[in-house]
Tab-separated table of C-alpha atoms in Angstrom:
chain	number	residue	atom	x	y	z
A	1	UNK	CA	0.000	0.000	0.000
A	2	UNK	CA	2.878	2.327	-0.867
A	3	UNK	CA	4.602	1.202	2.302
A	4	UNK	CA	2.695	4.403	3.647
A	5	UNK	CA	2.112	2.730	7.254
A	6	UNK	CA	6.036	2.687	7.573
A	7	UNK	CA	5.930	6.569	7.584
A	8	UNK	CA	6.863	7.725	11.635
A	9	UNK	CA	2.847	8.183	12.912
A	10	UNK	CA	3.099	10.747	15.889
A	11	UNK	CA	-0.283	10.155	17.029
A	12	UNK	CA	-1.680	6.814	16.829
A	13	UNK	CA	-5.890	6.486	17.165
A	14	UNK	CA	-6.313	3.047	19.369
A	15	UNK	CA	-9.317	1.796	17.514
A	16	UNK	CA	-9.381	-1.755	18.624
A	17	UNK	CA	-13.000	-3.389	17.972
A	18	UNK	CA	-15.779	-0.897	18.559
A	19	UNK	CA	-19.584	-0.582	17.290
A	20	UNK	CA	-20.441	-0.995	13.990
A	21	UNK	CA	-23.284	0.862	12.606
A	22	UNK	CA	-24.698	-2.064	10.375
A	23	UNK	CA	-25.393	-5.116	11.554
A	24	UNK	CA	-25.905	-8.181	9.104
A	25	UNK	CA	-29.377	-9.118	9.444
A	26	UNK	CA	-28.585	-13.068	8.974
A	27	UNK	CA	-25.823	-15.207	10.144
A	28	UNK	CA	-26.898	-18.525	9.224
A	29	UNK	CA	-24.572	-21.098	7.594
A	30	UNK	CA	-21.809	-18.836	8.028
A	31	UNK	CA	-19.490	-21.657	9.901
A	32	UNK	CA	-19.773	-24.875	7.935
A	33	UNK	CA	-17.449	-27.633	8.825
A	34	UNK	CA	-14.558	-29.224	7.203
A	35	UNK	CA	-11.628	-27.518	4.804
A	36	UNK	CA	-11.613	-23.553	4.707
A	37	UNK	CA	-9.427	-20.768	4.660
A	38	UNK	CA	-9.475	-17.038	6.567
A	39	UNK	CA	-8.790	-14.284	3.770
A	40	UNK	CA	-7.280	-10.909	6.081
A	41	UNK	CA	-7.823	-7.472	4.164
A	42	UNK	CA	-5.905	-4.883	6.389
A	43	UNK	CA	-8.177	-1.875	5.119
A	44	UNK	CA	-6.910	1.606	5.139
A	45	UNK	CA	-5.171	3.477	7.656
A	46	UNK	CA	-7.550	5.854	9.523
A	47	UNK	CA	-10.688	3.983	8.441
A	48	UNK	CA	-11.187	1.081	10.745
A	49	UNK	CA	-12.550	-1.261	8.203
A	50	UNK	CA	-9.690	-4.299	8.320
A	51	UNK	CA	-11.760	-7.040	7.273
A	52	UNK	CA	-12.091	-11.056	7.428
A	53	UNK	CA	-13.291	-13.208	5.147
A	54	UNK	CA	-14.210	-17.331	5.513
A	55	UNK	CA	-13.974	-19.608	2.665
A	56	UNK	CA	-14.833	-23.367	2.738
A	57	UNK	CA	-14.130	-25.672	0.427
A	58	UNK	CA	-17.520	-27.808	1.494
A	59	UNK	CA	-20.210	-24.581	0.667
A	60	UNK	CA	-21.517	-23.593	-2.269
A	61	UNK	CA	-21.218	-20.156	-1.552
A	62	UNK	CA	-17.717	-20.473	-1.079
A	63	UNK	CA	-17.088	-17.531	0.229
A	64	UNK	CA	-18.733	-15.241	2.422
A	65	UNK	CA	-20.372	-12.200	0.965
A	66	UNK	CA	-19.522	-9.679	3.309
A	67	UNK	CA	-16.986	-9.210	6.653
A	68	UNK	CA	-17.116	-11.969	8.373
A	69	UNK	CA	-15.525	-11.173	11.396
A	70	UNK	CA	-18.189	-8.634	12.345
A	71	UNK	CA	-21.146	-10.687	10.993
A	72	UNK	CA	-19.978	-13.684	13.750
A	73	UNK	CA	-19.657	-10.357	16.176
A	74	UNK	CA	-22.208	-8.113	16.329
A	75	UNK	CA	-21.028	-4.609	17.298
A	76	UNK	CA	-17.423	-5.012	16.839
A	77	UNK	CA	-14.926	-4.257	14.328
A	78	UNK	CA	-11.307	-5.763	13.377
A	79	UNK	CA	-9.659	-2.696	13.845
A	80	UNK	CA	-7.464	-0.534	11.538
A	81	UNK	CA	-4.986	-1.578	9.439
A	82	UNK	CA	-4.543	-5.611	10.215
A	83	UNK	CA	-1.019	-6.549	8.921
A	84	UNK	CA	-0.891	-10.488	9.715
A	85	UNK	CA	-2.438	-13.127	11.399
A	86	UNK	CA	-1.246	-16.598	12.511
A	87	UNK	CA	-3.197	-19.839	13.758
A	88	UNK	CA	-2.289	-22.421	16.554
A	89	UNK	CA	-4.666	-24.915	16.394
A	90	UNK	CA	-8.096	-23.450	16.793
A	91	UNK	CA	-7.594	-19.956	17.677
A	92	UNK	CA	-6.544	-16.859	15.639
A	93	UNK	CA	-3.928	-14.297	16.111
A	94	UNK	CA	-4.514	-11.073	14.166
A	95	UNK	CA	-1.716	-8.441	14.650
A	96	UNK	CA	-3.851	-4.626	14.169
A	97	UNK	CA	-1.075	-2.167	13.832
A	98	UNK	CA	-2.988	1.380	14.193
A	99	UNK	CA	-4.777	-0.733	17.122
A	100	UNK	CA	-1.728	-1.800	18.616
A	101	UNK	CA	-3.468	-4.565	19.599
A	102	UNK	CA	-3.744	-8.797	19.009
A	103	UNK	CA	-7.140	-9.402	18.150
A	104	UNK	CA	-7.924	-13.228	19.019
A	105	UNK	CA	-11.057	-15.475	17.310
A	106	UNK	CA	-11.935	-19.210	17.305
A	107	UNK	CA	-10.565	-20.523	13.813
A	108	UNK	CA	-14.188	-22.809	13.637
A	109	UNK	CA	-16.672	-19.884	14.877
A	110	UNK	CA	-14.975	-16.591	14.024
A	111	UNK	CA	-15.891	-15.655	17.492
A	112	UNK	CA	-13.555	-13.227	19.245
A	113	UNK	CA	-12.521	-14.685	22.406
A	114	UNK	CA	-9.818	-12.041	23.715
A	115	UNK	CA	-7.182	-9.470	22.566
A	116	UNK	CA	-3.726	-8.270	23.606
A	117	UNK	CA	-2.958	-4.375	23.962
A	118	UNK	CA	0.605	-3.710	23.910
A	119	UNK	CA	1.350	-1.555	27.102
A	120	UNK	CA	1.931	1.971	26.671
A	121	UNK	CA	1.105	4.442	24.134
A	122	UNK	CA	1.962	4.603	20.279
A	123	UNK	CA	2.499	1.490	19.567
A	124	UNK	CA	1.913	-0.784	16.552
A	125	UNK	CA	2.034	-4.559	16.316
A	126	UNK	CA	2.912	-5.724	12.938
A	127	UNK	CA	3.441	-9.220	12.246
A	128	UNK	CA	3.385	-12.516	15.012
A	129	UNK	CA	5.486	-15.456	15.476
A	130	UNK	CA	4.107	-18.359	17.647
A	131	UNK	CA	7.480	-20.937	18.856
A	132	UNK	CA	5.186	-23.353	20.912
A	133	UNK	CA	2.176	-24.319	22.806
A	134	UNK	CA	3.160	-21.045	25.826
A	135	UNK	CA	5.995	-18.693	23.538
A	136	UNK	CA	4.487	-16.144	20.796
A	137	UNK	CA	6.023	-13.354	19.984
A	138	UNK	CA	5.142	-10.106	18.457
A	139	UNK	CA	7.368	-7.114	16.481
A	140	UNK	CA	5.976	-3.242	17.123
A	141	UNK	CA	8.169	-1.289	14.663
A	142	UNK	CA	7.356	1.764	16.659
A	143	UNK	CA	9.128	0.634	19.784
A	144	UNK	CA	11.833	-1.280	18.046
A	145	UNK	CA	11.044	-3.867	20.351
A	146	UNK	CA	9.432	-7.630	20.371
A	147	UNK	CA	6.182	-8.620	22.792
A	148	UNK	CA	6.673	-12.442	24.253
A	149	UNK	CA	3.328	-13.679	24.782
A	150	UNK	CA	1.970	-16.492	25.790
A	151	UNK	CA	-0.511	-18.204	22.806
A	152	UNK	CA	-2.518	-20.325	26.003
A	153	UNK	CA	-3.450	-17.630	28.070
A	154	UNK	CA	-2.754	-14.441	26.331
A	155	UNK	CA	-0.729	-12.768	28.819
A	156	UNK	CA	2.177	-10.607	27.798
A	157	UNK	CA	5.417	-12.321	29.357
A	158	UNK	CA	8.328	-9.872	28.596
A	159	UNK	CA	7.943	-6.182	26.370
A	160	UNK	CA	9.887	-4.060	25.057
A	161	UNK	CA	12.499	-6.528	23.975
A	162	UNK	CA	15.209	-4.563	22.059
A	163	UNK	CA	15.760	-5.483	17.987
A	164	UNK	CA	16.519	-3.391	15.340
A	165	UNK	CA	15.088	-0.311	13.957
A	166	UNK	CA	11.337	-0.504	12.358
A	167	UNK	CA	10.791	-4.230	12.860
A	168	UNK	CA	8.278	-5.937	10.664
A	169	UNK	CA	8.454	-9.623	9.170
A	170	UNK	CA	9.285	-12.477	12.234
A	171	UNK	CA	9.998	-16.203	12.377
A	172	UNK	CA	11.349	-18.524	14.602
A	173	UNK	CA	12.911	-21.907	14.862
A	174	UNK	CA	13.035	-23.858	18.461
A	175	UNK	CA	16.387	-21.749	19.620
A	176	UNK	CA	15.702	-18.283	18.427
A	177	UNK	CA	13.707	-15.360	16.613
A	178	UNK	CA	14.470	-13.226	13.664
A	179	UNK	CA	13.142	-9.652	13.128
A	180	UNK	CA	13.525	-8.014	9.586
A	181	UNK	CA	14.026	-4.511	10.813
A	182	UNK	CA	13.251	-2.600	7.849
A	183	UNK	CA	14.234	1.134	9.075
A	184	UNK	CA	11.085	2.971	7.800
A	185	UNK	CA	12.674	2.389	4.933
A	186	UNK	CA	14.228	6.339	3.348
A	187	UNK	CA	14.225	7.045	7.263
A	188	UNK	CA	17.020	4.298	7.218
A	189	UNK	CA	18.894	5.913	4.697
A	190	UNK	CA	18.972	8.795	6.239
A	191	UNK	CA	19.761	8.103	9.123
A	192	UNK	CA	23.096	5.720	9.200
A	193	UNK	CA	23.532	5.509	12.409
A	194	UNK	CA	20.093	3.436	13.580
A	195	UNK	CA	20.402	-0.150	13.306
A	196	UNK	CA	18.256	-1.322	9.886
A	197	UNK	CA	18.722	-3.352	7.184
A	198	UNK	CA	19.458	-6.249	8.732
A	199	UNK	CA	18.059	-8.954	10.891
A	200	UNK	CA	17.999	-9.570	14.531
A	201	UNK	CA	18.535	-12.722	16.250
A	202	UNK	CA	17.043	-13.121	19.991
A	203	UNK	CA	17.798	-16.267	22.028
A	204	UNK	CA	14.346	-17.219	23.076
A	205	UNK	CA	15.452	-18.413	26.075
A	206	UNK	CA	16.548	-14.784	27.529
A	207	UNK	CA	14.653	-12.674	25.253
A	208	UNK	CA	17.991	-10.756	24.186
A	209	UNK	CA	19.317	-9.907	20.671
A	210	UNK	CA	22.786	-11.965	20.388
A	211	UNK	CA	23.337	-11.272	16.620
A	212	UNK	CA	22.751	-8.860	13.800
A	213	UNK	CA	22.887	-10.338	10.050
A	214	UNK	CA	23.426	-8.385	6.993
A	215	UNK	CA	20.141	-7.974	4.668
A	216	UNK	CA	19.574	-4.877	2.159
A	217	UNK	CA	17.541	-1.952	2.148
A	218	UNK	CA	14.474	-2.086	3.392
A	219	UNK	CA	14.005	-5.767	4.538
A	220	UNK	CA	10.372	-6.287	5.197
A	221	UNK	CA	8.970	-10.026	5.175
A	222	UNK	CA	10.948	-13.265	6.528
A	223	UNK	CA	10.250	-16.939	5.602
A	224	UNK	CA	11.565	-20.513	7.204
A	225	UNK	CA	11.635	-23.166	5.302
A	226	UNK	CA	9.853	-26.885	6.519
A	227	UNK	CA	12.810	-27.828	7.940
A	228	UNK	CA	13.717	-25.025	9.907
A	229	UNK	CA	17.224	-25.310	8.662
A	230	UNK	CA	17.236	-22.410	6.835
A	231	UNK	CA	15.312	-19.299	6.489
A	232	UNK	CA	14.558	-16.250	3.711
A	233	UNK	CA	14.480	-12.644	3.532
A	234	UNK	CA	13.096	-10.271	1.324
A	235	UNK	CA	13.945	-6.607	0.889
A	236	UNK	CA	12.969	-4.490	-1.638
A	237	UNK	CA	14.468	-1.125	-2.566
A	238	UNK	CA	14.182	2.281	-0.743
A	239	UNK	CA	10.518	3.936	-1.628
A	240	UNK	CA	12.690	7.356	-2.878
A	241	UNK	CA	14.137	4.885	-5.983
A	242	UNK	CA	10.806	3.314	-6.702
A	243	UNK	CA	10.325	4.996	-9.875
A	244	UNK	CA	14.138	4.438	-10.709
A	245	UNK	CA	15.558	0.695	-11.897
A	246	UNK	CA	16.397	-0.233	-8.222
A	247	UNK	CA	16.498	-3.797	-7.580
A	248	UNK	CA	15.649	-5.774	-3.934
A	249	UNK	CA	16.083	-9.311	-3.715
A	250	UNK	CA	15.285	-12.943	-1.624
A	251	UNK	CA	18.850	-14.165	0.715
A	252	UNK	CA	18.820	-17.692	1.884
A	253	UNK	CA	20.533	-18.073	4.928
A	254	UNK	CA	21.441	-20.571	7.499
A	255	UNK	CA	19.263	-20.403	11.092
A	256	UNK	CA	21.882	-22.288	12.896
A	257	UNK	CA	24.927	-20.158	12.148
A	258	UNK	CA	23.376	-17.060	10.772
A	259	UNK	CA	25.799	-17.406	7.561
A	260	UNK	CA	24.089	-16.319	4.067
A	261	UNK	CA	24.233	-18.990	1.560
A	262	UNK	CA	22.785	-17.551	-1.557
A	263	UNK	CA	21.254	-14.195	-2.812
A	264	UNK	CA	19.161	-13.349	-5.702
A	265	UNK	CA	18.936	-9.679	-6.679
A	266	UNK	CA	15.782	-8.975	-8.757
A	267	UNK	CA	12.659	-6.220	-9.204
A	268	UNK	CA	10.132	-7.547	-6.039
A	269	UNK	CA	7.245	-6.086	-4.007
A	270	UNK	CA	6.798	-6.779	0.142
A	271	UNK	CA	5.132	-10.409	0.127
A	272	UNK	CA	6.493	-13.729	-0.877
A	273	UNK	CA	5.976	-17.691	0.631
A	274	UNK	CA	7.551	-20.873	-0.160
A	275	UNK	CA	5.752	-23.707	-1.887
A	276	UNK	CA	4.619	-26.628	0.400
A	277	UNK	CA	7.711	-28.584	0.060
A	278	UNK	CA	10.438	-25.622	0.496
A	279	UNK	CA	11.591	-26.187	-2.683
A	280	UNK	CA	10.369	-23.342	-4.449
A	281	UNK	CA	9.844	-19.434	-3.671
A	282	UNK	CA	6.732	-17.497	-4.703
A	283	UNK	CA	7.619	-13.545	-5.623
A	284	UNK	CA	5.106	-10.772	-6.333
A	285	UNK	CA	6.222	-7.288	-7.974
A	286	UNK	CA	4.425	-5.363	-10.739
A	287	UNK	CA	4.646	-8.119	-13.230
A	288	UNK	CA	2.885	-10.302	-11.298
A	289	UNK	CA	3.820	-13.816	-9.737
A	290	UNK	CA	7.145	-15.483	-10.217
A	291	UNK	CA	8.846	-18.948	-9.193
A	292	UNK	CA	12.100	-19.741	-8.122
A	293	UNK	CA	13.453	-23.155	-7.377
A	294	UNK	CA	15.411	-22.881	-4.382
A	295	UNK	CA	17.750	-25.708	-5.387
A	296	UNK	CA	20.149	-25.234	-8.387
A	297	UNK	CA	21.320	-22.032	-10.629
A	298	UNK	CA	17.946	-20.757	-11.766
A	299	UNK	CA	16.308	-17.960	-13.079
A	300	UNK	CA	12.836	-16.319	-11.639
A	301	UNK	CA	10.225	-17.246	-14.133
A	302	UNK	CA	7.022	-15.332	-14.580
A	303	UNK	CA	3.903	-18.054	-14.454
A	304	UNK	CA	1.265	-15.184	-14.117
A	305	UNK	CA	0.895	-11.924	-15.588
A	306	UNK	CA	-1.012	-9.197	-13.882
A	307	UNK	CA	-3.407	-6.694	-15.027
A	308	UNK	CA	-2.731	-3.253	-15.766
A	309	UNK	CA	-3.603	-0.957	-12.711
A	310	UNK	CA	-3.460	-3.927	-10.280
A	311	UNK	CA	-1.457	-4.773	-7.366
A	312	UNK	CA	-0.807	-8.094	-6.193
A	313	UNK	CA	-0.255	-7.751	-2.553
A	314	UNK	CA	0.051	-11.249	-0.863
A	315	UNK	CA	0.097	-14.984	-1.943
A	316	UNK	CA	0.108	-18.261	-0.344
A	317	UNK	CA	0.436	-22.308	-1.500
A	318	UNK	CA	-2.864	-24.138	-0.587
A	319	UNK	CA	-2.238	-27.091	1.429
A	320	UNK	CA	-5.271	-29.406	0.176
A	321	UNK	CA	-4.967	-28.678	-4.007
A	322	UNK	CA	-1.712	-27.005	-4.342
A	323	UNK	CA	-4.035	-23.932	-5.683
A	324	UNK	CA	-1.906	-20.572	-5.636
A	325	UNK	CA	-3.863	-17.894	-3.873
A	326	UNK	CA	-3.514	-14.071	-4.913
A	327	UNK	CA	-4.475	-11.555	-2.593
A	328	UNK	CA	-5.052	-8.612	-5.328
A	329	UNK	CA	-5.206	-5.336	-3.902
A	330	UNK	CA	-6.320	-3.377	-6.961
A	331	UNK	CA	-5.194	0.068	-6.873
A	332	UNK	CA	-5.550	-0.059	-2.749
A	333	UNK	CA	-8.262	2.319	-1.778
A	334	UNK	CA	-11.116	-0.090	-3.274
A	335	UNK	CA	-12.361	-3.734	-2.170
A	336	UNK	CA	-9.442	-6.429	-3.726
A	337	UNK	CA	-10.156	-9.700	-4.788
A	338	UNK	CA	-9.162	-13.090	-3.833
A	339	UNK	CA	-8.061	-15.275	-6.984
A	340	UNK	CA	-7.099	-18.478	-7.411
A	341	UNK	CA	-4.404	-20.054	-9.526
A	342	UNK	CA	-3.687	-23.454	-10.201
A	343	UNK	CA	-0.171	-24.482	-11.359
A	344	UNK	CA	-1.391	-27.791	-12.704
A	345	UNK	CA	-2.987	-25.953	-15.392
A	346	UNK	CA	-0.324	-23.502	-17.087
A	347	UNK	CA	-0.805	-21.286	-14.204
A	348	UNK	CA	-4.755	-20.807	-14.964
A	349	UNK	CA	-6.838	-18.627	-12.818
A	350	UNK	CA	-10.008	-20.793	-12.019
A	351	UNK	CA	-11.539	-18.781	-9.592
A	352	UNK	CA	-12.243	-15.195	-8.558
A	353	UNK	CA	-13.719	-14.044	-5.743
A	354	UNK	CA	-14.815	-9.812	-4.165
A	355	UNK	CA	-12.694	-9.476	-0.700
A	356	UNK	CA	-12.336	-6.262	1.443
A	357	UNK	CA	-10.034	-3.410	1.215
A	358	UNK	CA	-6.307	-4.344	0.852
A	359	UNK	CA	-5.962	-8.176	0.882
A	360	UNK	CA	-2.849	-9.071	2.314
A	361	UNK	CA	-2.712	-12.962	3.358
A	362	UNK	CA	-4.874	-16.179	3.961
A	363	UNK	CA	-4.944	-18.876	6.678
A	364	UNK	CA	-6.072	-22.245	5.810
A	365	UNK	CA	-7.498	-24.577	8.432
A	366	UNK	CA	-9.553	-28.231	8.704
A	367	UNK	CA	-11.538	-27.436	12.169
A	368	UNK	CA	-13.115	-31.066	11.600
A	369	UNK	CA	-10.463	-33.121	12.280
C-alpha cells in the first residue's frame, strides 16, 4: 500500500474493535465444517474497516459475501490496518497495527474470544510469530522492540524486547527469533547511524538480541523453510528509488549459524511464501507472480501476468490442491479480490472471488479433524 504505514505516525488512534453501525441481518450457515481458509484485508489506515473473510471448500457459496468477522460479532470491528495473522490450532492471532493490539477469534466460529494491547502508548504490532504451545512473539516497529506472549493464556510475558530499527516480518525456529528490521525504509537511509537493514537474532530463552545479520535496504517479510534449517528474507528497494531501476532481492541463509548462503537480486514487491515442500519461492512485484526453485542455478520465471492498474499484494500455497492464492489489492483504496491459480494448469486462474479493502494474506485450516 505504498509502504505508507512505515511513515513515523506521531499520534496513533487506538481503535481496537468498537460498534459498527450495520449489523448483518442473517448469520446462518456462516461456519460450515470441514476444509476452509481465513482471507485478512488490512483496510486503510484511519478507516477502521480491516476485514475477514471465511472460505470453505464444502459450501456452495464459497465464500462469504460480506466481513465476516463482524457478521460472527455483532457490534465489533477488526480494527485498523490488520497486517498479519497466525493460527495455533483453533484460535486466531490477528496483529492490528494502528490498534496496537492482538485481536484473538476461534478458527471454527470466528468468534472473538480475547485481545492483547501492547502496554503503553503509540504502539503498533505488525506481524506474530508463535514458537510453541506457551511462547508467541510479536514485532511493534514503533518501539523497536518484540512482545513475548503467551498463545494459552494471552498474557504478555516480557515487552519491550530490544531489535533493530522498524521491525516488521518475524519467524522462529526452536532456539531463536528473527526480526527483519526494515528502518522505515528512506528514514534508514537517512539516518546511518540506527540499526536497519538487517536482521535480529534473539535467544528465546533470555529474550535478548545476540546477533545482527546483513540484509539490504528495506528488509520487510521473513520466511523458514519446513525444515527449519534455513530461512529467507526479502527486501525491496528504498521507496525514494521506486520509480528508478532499483532492484531488492530474496537471501537464503542458514538459522543455525546465521551465515548467508545464496542471494538473488531482482525487481520484487513486500510479500512472498515458499511452496509446500520448500523447494520453491513465490515472488510478487508489478509483473505479477514469479517462481524460483530454491535448489540449483535458476532464473525467476514469470507463471502469471497481472493486469494493468493492479497490485498483487500477498500470496500463499494451498495445502489441500496445491491452488496458488492471490491476494489482489487493486489500486488499494477499493475492495481487492481473492483469486485463485492453479499451477497444474499452465498457471490458470479458475476462480475469482470480491474481498475487502487491501488483501494481504490467507490462513487455511480443517476445524473437523
Amino acid at each position: 500500500m505504498f509502504r505508507n504505514l512505515l511513515i513515523i505516525i506521531n499520534v496513533v488512534c487506538l481503535y481496537g474493535c468498537v460498534s459498527t453501525p450495520n449489523q448483518p441481518a442473517n448469520n446462518t450457515n456462516l461456519t460450515p465444517t470441514g476444509k476452509g481458509a481465513y482471507i485478512l484485508c488490512e483496510g486503510l489506515r484511519g478507516n477502521n474497516n480491516a476485514s475477514l473473510y471465511r472460505y470453505s471448500f464444502s459450501s456452495s457459496s464459497s465464500l462469504t459475501v460480506q466481513d465476516y468477522f463482524t457478521a460472527a460479532n455483532p457490534n465489533l470491528h477488526l480494527g485498523d490496518v490488520a497486517n498479519d495473522f497466525i493460527n495455533k490450532g483453533d484460535t486466531a492471532f490477528v496483529a492490528v497495527t494502528t490498534s496496537g493490539t492482538v485481536e484473538i477469534f476461534r478458527i471454527s466460529t470466528g468468534k472473538w474470544i480475547n485481545r492483547i494491547t501492547l502496554p503503553g502508548t503509540n504502539r503498533a504490532a505488525r506481524e506474530i510469530t508463535i514458537v510453541n504451545d506457551t511462547i508467541g512473539f510479536i514485532t511493534d516497529f514503533h518501539t523497536n522492540s518484540l512482545t513475548r506472549f503467551n498463545p494459552a493464556t494471552f498474557e504478555i510475558i516480557a515487552d519491550n524486547i530490544a531489535v533493530g530499527y522498524a521491525p516488521e516480518g518475524i519467524i522462529a525456529t526452536d532456539k531463536y527469533v528473527f526480526t527483519a528490521n526494515s528502518g522505515f525504509g528512506d528514514y534508514a537511509y537517512e539516518h546511518p547511524e540506527i540499526k536497519a537493514h538487517n536482521i535480529s537474532v534473539i535467544d528465546i530463552f533470555s529474550n535478548t538480541e545476540i546477533a545482527v545479520i546483513p540484509a539490504g535496504p528495506d528488509v520487510q517479510s521473513l520466511r523458514i523453510h519446513p525444515s527449519k534449517s534455513k530461512f529467507y528474507a526479502l527486501y525491496t528497494h528504498l521507496p525514494q528509488f521506486m520509480k528508478d531501476d532499483s532492484l531488492g532481492g530474496i537471501v537464503e541463509y542458514d538459522a543455525v549459524t546465521f551465515s548467508e548462503l545464496r542471494r538473488w537480486r531482482m525487481k520484487i514487491a513486500k510479500n512472498f511464501n515458499l511452496s509446500l515442500t520448500g523447494d520453491t519461492l513465490l515472488f510478487l512485484n508489478n509483473d505479477g507472480l514469479y517462481i524460483l526453485p530454491a535448489e540449483g542455478n535458476h532464473q525467476p520465471k514469470l507463471v502469471a501476468k497481472s493486469a494493468i492498474n493492479e497490485y498483487w499484494y500477498g500470496v500463499n500455497v494451498c495445502p489441500y490442491d496445491g491452488t496458488v492464492w492471490i491476494c489482489n489489492a487493486k489500486g488499494y483504496v477499493t475492495n481487492g479480490e481473492l483469486l485463485i491459480l492453479n499451477p497444474q494448469n499452465e498457471w490458470k486462474q479458475e476462480r475469482k472471488f470480491p474481498v475487502g479493502v487491501n488483501p494481504n494474506g490467507v490462513i487455511f485450516f480443517d476445524w473437523n479433524q
